[in-house]
GROMACS .gro file of C-alpha atoms in nm:
model
  220
    1UNK     CA    1  11.184  10.410  10.889
    2UNK     CA    2  11.015  10.470  11.222
    3UNK     CA    3  10.976  10.804  11.398
    4UNK     CA    4  11.243  10.695  11.645
    5UNK     CA    5  11.505  10.692  11.373
    6UNK     CA    6  11.361  10.962  11.149
    7UNK     CA    7  11.376  11.230  11.419
    8UNK     CA    8  11.612  11.322  11.699
    9UNK     CA    9  11.477  11.255  12.047
   10UNK     CA   10  11.523  11.625  12.121
   11UNK     CA   11  11.289  11.738  11.843
   12UNK     CA   12  10.947  11.873  11.932
   13UNK     CA   13  10.675  11.659  11.768
   14UNK     CA   14  10.473  11.979  11.724
   15UNK     CA   15  10.753  12.138  11.521
   16UNK     CA   16  10.654  12.226  11.164
   17UNK     CA   17  10.948  12.041  11.007
   18UNK     CA   18  10.882  11.727  11.211
   19UNK     CA   19  10.515  11.721  11.111
   20UNK     CA   20  10.591  11.773  10.743
   21UNK     CA   21  10.859  11.505  10.747
   22UNK     CA   22  10.621  11.265  10.925
   23UNK     CA   23  10.353  11.320  10.661
   24UNK     CA   24  10.597  11.267  10.376
   25UNK     CA   25  10.754  10.959  10.532
   26UNK     CA   26  10.408  10.816  10.595
   27UNK     CA   27  10.306  10.869  10.232
   28UNK     CA   28  10.620  10.704  10.095
   29UNK     CA   29  10.586  10.402  10.323
   30UNK     CA   30  10.213  10.362  10.255
   31UNK     CA   31  10.247  10.403   9.879
   32UNK     CA   32  10.532  10.151   9.866
   33UNK     CA   33  10.318   9.902  10.057
   34UNK     CA   34  10.022   9.949   9.821
   35UNK     CA   35  10.252   9.891   9.523
   36UNK     CA   36  10.340   9.545   9.656
   37UNK     CA   37   9.993   9.437   9.551
   38UNK     CA   38   9.912   9.241   9.866
   39UNK     CA   39   9.568   9.405   9.888
   40UNK     CA   40   9.477   9.512   9.534
   41UNK     CA   41   9.107   9.523   9.622
   42UNK     CA   42   9.166   9.833   9.835
   43UNK     CA   43   9.435  10.004   9.625
   44UNK     CA   44   9.237  10.291   9.476
   45UNK     CA   45   9.054  10.401   9.794
   46UNK     CA   46   9.378  10.377   9.989
   47UNK     CA   47   9.567  10.588   9.733
   48UNK     CA   48   9.286  10.843   9.738
   49UNK     CA   49   9.324  10.873  10.115
   50UNK     CA   50   9.705  10.888  10.113
   51UNK     CA   51   9.727  11.155   9.842
   52UNK     CA   52   9.460  11.361  10.018
   53UNK     CA   53   9.667  11.353  10.336
   54UNK     CA   54   9.986  11.435  10.147
   55UNK     CA   55   9.825  11.739   9.988
   56UNK     CA   56   9.739  11.868  10.335
   57UNK     CA   57  10.111  11.877  10.406
   58UNK     CA   58  10.162  12.039  10.067
   59UNK     CA   59   9.904  12.303  10.149
   60UNK     CA   60  10.088  12.384  10.471
   61UNK     CA   61  10.411  12.420  10.276
   62UNK     CA   62  10.239  12.636  10.018
   63UNK     CA   63  10.086  12.866  10.279
   64UNK     CA   64  10.419  12.900  10.464
   65UNK     CA   65  10.645  13.193  10.396
   66UNK     CA   66  10.929  13.129  10.154
   67UNK     CA   67  11.179  12.890  10.308
   68UNK     CA   68  11.545  12.977  10.253
   69UNK     CA   69  11.807  12.700  10.293
   70UNK     CA   70  12.114  12.755  10.507
   71UNK     CA   71  12.354  12.688  10.221
   72UNK     CA   72  12.371  12.875   9.892
   73UNK     CA   73  12.415  12.559   9.684
   74UNK     CA   74  12.221  12.241   9.737
   75UNK     CA   75  12.438  11.966   9.889
   76UNK     CA   76  12.462  11.641   9.696
   77UNK     CA   77  12.223  11.378   9.826
   78UNK     CA   78  12.386  11.096   9.632
   79UNK     CA   79  12.218  10.877   9.368
   80UNK     CA   80  11.841  10.891   9.353
   81UNK     CA   81  11.668  10.563   9.451
   82UNK     CA   82  11.522  10.378   9.154
   83UNK     CA   83  11.143  10.408   9.127
   84UNK     CA   84  11.099  10.201   8.809
   85UNK     CA   85  10.977   9.898   9.002
   86UNK     CA   86  10.723  10.112   9.187
   87UNK     CA   87  10.606  10.264   8.860
   88UNK     CA   88  10.575   9.926   8.688
   89UNK     CA   89  10.388   9.767   8.976
   90UNK     CA   90  10.130  10.044   8.975
   91UNK     CA   91  10.105  10.030   8.595
   92UNK     CA   92  10.011   9.662   8.615
   93UNK     CA   93   9.779   9.704   8.913
   94UNK     CA   94   9.594  10.002   8.765
   95UNK     CA   95   9.611   9.895   8.401
   96UNK     CA   96   9.237   9.939   8.325
   97UNK     CA   97   9.234  10.295   8.462
   98UNK     CA   98   9.599  10.404   8.462
   99UNK     CA   99   9.571  10.655   8.178
  100UNK     CA  100   9.363  10.966   8.235
  101UNK     CA  101   9.339  11.314   8.084
  102UNK     CA  102   9.426  11.634   8.265
  103UNK     CA  103   9.453  12.004   8.198
  104UNK     CA  104   9.811  12.100   8.280
  105UNK     CA  105   9.736  12.463   8.371
  106UNK     CA  106   9.372  12.556   8.447
  107UNK     CA  107   9.455  12.926   8.405
  108UNK     CA  108   9.592  12.885   8.055
  109UNK     CA  109   9.295  12.958   7.825
  110UNK     CA  110   9.173  12.693   7.582
  111UNK     CA  111   9.447  12.451   7.678
  112UNK     CA  112   9.368  12.102   7.550
  113UNK     CA  113   9.380  11.813   7.799
  114UNK     CA  114   9.682  11.588   7.785
  115UNK     CA  115   9.713  11.217   7.869
  116UNK     CA  116   9.883  11.118   8.191
  117UNK     CA  117   9.935  10.802   8.394
  118UNK     CA  118   9.859  10.752   8.761
  119UNK     CA  119  10.155  10.513   8.785
  120UNK     CA  120  10.396  10.771   8.640
  121UNK     CA  121  10.260  11.040   8.869
  122UNK     CA  122  10.298  10.830   9.183
  123UNK     CA  123  10.657  10.746   9.095
  124UNK     CA  124  10.737  11.113   9.026
  125UNK     CA  125  10.583  11.224   9.355
  126UNK     CA  126  10.781  10.966   9.552
  127UNK     CA  127  11.103  11.073   9.375
  128UNK     CA  128  11.054  11.437   9.475
  129UNK     CA  129  10.964  11.353   9.832
  130UNK     CA  130  11.257  11.113   9.879
  131UNK     CA  131  11.499  11.379   9.759
  132UNK     CA  132  11.392  11.614  10.038
  133UNK     CA  133  11.384  11.330  10.286
  134UNK     CA  134  11.749  11.256  10.214
  135UNK     CA  135  11.834  11.611  10.322
  136UNK     CA  136  11.617  11.579  10.631
  137UNK     CA  137  11.776  11.253  10.740
  138UNK     CA  138  12.119  11.412  10.695
  139UNK     CA  139  12.021  11.688  10.939
  140UNK     CA  140  11.973  11.956  10.672
  141UNK     CA  141  11.624  12.055  10.783
  142UNK     CA  142  11.608  12.394  10.610
  143UNK     CA  143  11.729  12.236  10.286
  144UNK     CA  144  11.464  11.965  10.311
  145UNK     CA  145  11.185  12.213  10.376
  146UNK     CA  146  11.307  12.439  10.095
  147UNK     CA  147  11.310  12.147   9.852
  148UNK     CA  148  10.967  12.018   9.955
  149UNK     CA  149  10.819  12.367   9.925
  150UNK     CA  150  10.987  12.443   9.592
  151UNK     CA  151  10.895  12.107   9.436
  152UNK     CA  152  10.542  12.136   9.575
  153UNK     CA  153  10.492  12.443   9.359
  154UNK     CA  154  10.692  12.319   9.061
  155UNK     CA  155  10.616  11.946   9.036
  156UNK     CA  156  10.482  11.717   9.303
  157UNK     CA  157  10.200  11.948   9.410
  158UNK     CA  158  10.039  11.977   9.065
  159UNK     CA  159  10.112  11.610   8.998
  160UNK     CA  160   9.949  11.499   9.323
  161UNK     CA  161   9.651  11.728   9.264
  162UNK     CA  162   9.594  11.582   8.916
  163UNK     CA  163   9.625  11.229   9.051
  164UNK     CA  164   9.383  11.301   9.333
  165UNK     CA  165   9.132  11.438   9.084
  166UNK     CA  166   9.164  11.124   8.870
  167UNK     CA  167   9.123  10.891   9.166
  168UNK     CA  168   8.830  11.089   9.305
  169UNK     CA  169   8.662  11.083   8.966
  170UNK     CA  170   8.717  10.708   8.939
  171UNK     CA  171   8.565  10.644   9.281
  172UNK     CA  172   8.271  10.874   9.199
  173UNK     CA  173   8.201  10.694   8.869
  174UNK     CA  174   8.176  10.364   9.051
  175UNK     CA  175   7.983  10.480   9.356
  176UNK     CA  176   7.732  10.666   9.137
  177UNK     CA  177   7.700  10.376   8.890
  178UNK     CA  178   7.813  10.592   8.601
  179UNK     CA  179   7.981  10.412   8.307
  180UNK     CA  180   8.348  10.498   8.274
  181UNK     CA  181   8.500  10.603   7.943
  182UNK     CA  182   8.819  10.414   7.862
  183UNK     CA  183   9.093  10.600   7.675
  184UNK     CA  184   9.146  10.299   7.450
  185UNK     CA  185   9.489  10.308   7.290
  186UNK     CA  186   9.574  10.647   7.439
  187UNK     CA  187   9.930  10.686   7.561
  188UNK     CA  188  10.126  10.960   7.731
  189UNK     CA  189  10.375  11.013   7.449
  190UNK     CA  190  10.103  11.125   7.210
  191UNK     CA  191  10.023  11.491   7.150
  192UNK     CA  192   9.645  11.477   7.128
  193UNK     CA  193   9.375  11.740   7.117
  194UNK     CA  194   9.052  11.735   7.311
  195UNK     CA  195   8.872  11.596   7.005
  196UNK     CA  196   9.130  11.317   6.980
  197UNK     CA  197   9.070  11.227   7.343
  198UNK     CA  198   8.697  11.215   7.288
  199UNK     CA  199   8.736  11.000   6.976
  200UNK     CA  200   8.969  10.760   7.157
  201UNK     CA  201   8.727  10.707   7.444
  202UNK     CA  202   8.542  10.374   7.453
  203UNK     CA  203   8.288  10.239   7.697
  204UNK     CA  204   8.390  10.008   7.980
  205UNK     CA  205   8.141   9.850   8.217
  206UNK     CA  206   8.219   9.937   8.578
  207UNK     CA  207   8.184   9.575   8.683
  208UNK     CA  208   8.511   9.500   8.502
  209UNK     CA  209   8.713   9.728   8.731
  210UNK     CA  210   8.507   9.776   9.047
  211UNK     CA  211   8.589   9.451   9.226
  212UNK     CA  212   8.961   9.414   9.143
  213UNK     CA  213   9.031   9.775   9.243
  214UNK     CA  214   8.818   9.782   9.557
  215UNK     CA  215   8.550  10.006   9.407
  216UNK     CA  216   8.236   9.794   9.426
  217UNK     CA  217   7.931  10.019   9.406
  218UNK     CA  218   7.732  10.085   9.721
  219UNK     CA  219   7.412  10.052   9.520
  220UNK     CA  220   7.255   9.711   9.492
   0.00000   0.00000   0.00000
């Protein structure tokens, strides 16, 4: 959806809500386009850029004072759009590097890393953002901002941060010519300890993933 239809012609483009909505709409459109797989050789760098830009909007929401919606109860936005196709497309595209390990809460002492999937995370982020966008498109601006701020703290913010860290690490491994450990056989429904993750890791040569994911090393 273009800016002409996303916003009223009377809205100030410098308005906080307009800028946040623009950033979120841009991320959803861009991520959906990447998932089509038309340019798989640039998928990872492009996702790294898009999530970085999205987290700037998230940071602005996080730094903003608490947003209170106009209505006491959240209005129904109707059925949530299906993101299974988006999830599955990314799972296929990112198959060699889809699973990664993350620490859910860095302030919880001695918390073991848990397995996660980039494809799952991207689908979850899009789901959260679309929910708020439905309110925004219906003219419920305060409700949209409240939802985006609340879910930034509770779900899509941590999820996007973890995904950004995984993508940045992946790009760094390739650009620095460092072999990447594959979590061979690891899945997200397993409850594994840090030792289990280490034991499951196998070696994968970067040449096997660099070209198809647009991460060819700069070194010759």
